[in-house]
Tab-separated table of C-alpha atoms in Angstrom:
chain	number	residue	atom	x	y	z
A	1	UNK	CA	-10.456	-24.122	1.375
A	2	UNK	CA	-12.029	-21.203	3.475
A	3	UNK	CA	-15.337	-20.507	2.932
A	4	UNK	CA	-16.401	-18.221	4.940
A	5	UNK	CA	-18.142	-14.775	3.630
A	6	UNK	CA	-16.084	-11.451	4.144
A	7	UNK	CA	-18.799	-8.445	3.830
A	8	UNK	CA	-17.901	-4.619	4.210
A	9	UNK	CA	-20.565	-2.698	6.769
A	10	UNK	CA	-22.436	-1.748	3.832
A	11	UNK	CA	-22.995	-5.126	2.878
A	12	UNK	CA	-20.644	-6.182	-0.191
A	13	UNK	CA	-18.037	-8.705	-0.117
A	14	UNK	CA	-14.371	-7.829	-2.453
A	15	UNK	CA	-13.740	-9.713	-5.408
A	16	UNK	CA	-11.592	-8.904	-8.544
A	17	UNK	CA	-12.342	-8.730	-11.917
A	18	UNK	CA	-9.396	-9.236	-14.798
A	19	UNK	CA	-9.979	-8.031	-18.059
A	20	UNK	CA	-7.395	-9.810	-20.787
A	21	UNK	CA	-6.038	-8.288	-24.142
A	22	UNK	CA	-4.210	-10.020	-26.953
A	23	UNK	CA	-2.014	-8.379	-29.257
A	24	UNK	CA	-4.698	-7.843	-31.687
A	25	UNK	CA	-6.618	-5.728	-28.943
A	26	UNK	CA	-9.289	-8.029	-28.702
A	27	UNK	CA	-10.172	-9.145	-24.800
A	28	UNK	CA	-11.104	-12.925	-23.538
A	29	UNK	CA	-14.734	-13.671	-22.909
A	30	UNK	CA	-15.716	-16.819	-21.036
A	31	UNK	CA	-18.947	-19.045	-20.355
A	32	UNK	CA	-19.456	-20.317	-16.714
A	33	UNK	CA	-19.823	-24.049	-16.192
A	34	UNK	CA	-23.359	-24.852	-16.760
A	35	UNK	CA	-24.317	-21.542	-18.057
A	36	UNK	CA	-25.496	-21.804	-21.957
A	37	UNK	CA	-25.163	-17.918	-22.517
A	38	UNK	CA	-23.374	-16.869	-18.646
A	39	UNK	CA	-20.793	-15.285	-20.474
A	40	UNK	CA	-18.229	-13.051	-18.302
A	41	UNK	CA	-14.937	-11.928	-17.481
A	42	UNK	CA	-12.601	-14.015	-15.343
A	43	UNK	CA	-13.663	-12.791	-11.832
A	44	UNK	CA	-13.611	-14.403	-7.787
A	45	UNK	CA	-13.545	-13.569	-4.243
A	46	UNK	CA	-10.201	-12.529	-2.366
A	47	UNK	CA	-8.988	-14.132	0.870
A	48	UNK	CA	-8.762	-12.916	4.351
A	49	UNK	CA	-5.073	-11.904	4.282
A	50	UNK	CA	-4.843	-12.096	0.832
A	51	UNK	CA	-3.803	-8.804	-1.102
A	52	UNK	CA	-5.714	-7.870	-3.906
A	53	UNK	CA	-3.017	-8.218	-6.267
A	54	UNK	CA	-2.115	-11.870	-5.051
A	55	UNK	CA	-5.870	-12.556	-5.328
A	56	UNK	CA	-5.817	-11.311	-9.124
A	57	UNK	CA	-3.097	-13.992	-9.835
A	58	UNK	CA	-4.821	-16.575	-7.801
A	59	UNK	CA	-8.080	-16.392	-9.643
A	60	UNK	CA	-6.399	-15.999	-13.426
A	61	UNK	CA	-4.665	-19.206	-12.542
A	62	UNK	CA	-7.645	-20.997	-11.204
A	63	UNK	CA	-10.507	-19.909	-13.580
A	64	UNK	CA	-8.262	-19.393	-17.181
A	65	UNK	CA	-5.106	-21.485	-16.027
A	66	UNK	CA	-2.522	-18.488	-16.675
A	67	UNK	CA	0.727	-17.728	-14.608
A	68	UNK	CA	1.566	-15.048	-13.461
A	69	UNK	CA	4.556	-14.473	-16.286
A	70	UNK	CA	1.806	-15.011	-18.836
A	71	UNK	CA	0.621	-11.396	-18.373
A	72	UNK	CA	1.467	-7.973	-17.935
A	73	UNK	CA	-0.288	-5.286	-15.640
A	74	UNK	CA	-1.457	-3.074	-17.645
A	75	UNK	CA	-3.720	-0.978	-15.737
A	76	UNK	CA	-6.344	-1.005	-12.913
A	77	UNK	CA	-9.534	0.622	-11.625
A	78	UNK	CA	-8.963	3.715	-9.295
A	79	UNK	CA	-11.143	2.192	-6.681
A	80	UNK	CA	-13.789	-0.578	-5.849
A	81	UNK	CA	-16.787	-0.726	-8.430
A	82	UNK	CA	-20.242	-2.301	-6.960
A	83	UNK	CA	-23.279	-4.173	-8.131
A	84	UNK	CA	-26.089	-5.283	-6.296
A	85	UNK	CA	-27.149	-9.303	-6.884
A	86	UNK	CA	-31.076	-9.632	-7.606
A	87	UNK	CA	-32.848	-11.159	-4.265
A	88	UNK	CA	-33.318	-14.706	-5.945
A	89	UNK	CA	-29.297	-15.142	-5.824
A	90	UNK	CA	-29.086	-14.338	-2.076
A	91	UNK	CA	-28.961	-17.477	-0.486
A	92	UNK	CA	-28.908	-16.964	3.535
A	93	UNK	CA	-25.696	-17.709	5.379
A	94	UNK	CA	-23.692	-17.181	8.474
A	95	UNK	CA	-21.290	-14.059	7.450
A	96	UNK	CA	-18.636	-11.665	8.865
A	97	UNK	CA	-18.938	-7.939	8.818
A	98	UNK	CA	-15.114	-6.737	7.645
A	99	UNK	CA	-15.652	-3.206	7.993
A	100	UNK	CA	-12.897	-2.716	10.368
A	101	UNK	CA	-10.546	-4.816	8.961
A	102	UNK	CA	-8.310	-4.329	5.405
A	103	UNK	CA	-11.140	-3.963	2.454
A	104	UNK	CA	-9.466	-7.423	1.102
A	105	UNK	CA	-10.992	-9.903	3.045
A	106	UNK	CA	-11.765	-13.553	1.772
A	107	UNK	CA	-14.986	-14.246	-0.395
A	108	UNK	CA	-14.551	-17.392	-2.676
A	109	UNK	CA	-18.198	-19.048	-2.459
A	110	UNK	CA	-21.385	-18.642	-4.668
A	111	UNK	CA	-22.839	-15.360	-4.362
A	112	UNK	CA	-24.433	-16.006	-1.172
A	113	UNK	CA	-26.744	-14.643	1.584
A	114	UNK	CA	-26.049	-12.827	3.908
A	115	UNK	CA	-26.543	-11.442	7.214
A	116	UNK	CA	-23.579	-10.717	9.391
A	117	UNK	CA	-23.948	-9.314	13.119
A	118	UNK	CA	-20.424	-6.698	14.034
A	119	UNK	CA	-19.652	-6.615	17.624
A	120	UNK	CA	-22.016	-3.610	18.451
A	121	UNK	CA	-24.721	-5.736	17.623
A	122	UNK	CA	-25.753	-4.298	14.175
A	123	UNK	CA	-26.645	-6.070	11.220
A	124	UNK	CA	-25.452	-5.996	7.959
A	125	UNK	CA	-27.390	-7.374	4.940
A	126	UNK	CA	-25.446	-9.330	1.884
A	127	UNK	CA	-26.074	-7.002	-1.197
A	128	UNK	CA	-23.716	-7.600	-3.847
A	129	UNK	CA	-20.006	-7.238	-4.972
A	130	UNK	CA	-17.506	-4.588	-4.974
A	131	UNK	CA	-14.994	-5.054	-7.741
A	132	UNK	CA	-11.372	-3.930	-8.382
A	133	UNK	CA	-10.672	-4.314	-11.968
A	134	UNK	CA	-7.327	-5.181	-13.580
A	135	UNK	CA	-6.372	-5.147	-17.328
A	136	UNK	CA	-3.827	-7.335	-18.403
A	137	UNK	CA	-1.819	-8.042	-21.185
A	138	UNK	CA	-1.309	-11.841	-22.585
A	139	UNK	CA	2.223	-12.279	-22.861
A	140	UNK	CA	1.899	-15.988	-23.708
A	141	UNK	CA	0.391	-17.610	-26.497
A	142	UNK	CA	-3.255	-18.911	-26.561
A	143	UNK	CA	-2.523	-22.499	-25.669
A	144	UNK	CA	-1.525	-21.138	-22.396
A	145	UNK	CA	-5.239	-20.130	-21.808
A	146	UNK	CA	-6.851	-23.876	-19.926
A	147	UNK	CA	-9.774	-23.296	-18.149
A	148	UNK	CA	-9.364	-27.043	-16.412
A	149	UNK	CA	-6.660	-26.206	-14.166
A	150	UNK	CA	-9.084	-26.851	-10.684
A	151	UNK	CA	-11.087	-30.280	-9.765
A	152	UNK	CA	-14.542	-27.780	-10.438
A	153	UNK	CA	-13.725	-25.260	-13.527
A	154	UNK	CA	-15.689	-22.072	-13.434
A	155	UNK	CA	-15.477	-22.247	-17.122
A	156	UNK	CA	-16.293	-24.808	-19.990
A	157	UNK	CA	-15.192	-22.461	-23.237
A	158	UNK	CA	-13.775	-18.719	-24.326
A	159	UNK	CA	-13.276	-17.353	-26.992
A	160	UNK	CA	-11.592	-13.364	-27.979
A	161	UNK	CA	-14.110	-10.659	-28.478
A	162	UNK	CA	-13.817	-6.686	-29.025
A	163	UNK	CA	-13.401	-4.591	-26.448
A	164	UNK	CA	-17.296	-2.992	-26.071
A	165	UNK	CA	-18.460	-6.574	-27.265
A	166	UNK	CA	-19.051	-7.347	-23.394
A	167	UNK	CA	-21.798	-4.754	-22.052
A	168	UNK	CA	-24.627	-6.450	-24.527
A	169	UNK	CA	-23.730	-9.580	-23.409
A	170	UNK	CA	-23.198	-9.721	-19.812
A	171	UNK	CA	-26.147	-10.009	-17.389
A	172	UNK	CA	-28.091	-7.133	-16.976
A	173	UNK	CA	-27.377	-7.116	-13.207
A	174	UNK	CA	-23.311	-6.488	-13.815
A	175	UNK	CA	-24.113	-4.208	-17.130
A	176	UNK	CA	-23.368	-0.805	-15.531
A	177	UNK	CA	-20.298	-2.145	-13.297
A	178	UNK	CA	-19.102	-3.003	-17.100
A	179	UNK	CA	-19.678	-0.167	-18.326
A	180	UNK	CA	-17.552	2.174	-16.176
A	181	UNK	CA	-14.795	-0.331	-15.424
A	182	UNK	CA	-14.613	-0.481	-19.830
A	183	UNK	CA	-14.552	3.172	-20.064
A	184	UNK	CA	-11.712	3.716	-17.074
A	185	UNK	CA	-9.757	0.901	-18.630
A	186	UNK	CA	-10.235	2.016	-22.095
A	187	UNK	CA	-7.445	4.836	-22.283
A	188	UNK	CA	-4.354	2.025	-21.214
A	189	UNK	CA	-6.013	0.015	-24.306
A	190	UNK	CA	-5.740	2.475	-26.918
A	191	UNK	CA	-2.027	3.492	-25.906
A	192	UNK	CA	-1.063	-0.160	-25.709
A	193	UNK	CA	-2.445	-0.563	-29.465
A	194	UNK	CA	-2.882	2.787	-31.167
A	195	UNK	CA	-3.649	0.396	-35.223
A	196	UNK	CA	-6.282	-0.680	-32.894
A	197	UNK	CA	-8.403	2.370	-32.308
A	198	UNK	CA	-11.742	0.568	-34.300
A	199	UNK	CA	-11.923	-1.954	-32.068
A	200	UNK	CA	-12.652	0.845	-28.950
A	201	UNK	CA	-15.285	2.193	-30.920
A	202	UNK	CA	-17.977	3.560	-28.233
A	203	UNK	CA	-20.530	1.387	-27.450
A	204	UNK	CA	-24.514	2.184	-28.498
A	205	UNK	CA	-26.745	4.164	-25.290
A	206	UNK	CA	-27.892	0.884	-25.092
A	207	UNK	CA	-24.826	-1.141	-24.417
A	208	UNK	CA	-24.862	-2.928	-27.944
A	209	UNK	CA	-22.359	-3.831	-30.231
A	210	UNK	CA	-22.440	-5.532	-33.239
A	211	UNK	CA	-19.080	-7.699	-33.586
A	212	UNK	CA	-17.636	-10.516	-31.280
């Protein structure tokens, strides 16, 4: 498996992010291995040559076990989303700078350190993560949902949650990368289920919401 780091010149590597709705408009929340409350969407780094698409399917099969006949398309984010990691989760590392090569380059490791030197000699710093965001539908039932597909699951349990349920529960650090992916994604939701227009109800300033 490659390893390696893939950061843009400004210093964030590509990953996607899938959010997944079942026919009762409700969307799958998952806790990371190890984590007690790391709750999250399904998320990972895409490979050097790796489309972003095929990295979508690649990661929903690794982290929640589903093919890609389980789910539909849906919709996606009109461009890459970004969050910063907090200093403590920069671990130092030997990195690329992609810059000049397709945006889709390979990240699959822990968020990780980060300086990478381009060939004119300039550094770029690891910052974060720049997301492209993907809602799909679940075509399949939920026993097709198996987060124990891989030797090293990124996830031990999920469960279905409203749609706003997410943004005041994820870390704080991803809360505003949430929040506008949710509110892009949000008009493909309601046309998909129009009985289900109270579970889109608009979140709190804050980010809270009541039901799971």
């Amino acid at each position: 498996m490659d390893r390696s780091e893939n950061i843009d010149r400004h210093g964030f590597r590509p990953n996607v992010c899938t959010v997944i709705q079942n026919d009762a408009g409700q969307v799958l929340w998952a806790r990371r291995v190890g984590g007690r409350d790391a709750w999250q969407f399904p998320q990972g780094g895409i490979h050097a040559g790796e489309s972003v698409k095929e990295a979508m399917y690649r990661e929903l099969f690794e982290e929640v076990g589903l093919e890609p006949e389980a789910v539909q398309i849906v919709a996606s984010t009109s461009g890459w989303l970004r969050y910063r990691l907090p200093r403590h989760m920069r671990r130092r590392g030997s990195h690329r700078d992609t810059s000049r090569r397709r945006d889709d380059g390979r990240s699959q490791s822990a968020p990780a350190a980060a300086v990478a030197r381009p060939a004119e000699g300039s550094t770029v710093r690891f910052l974060g993560q720049k997301q492209k965001w993907f809602l799909l539908r679940l075509m399949a039932g939920d026993e097709a949902v198996r987060t124990d597909r891989t030797q090293k699951p990124e996830f031990d349990h999920w469960r279905w949650v409203s749609y706003w349920y997410p943004l005041s529960e994820v870390v704080a650090f991803k809360r505003d990368v949430y929040r506008r992916a949710l509110t892009e994604l949000a008009p493909m939701l309601r046309v998909m289920q129009p009985q289900q227009e109270a579970v889109l109800d608009e979140p709190a300033a804050d980010g809270s919401c009541g039901r799971a």
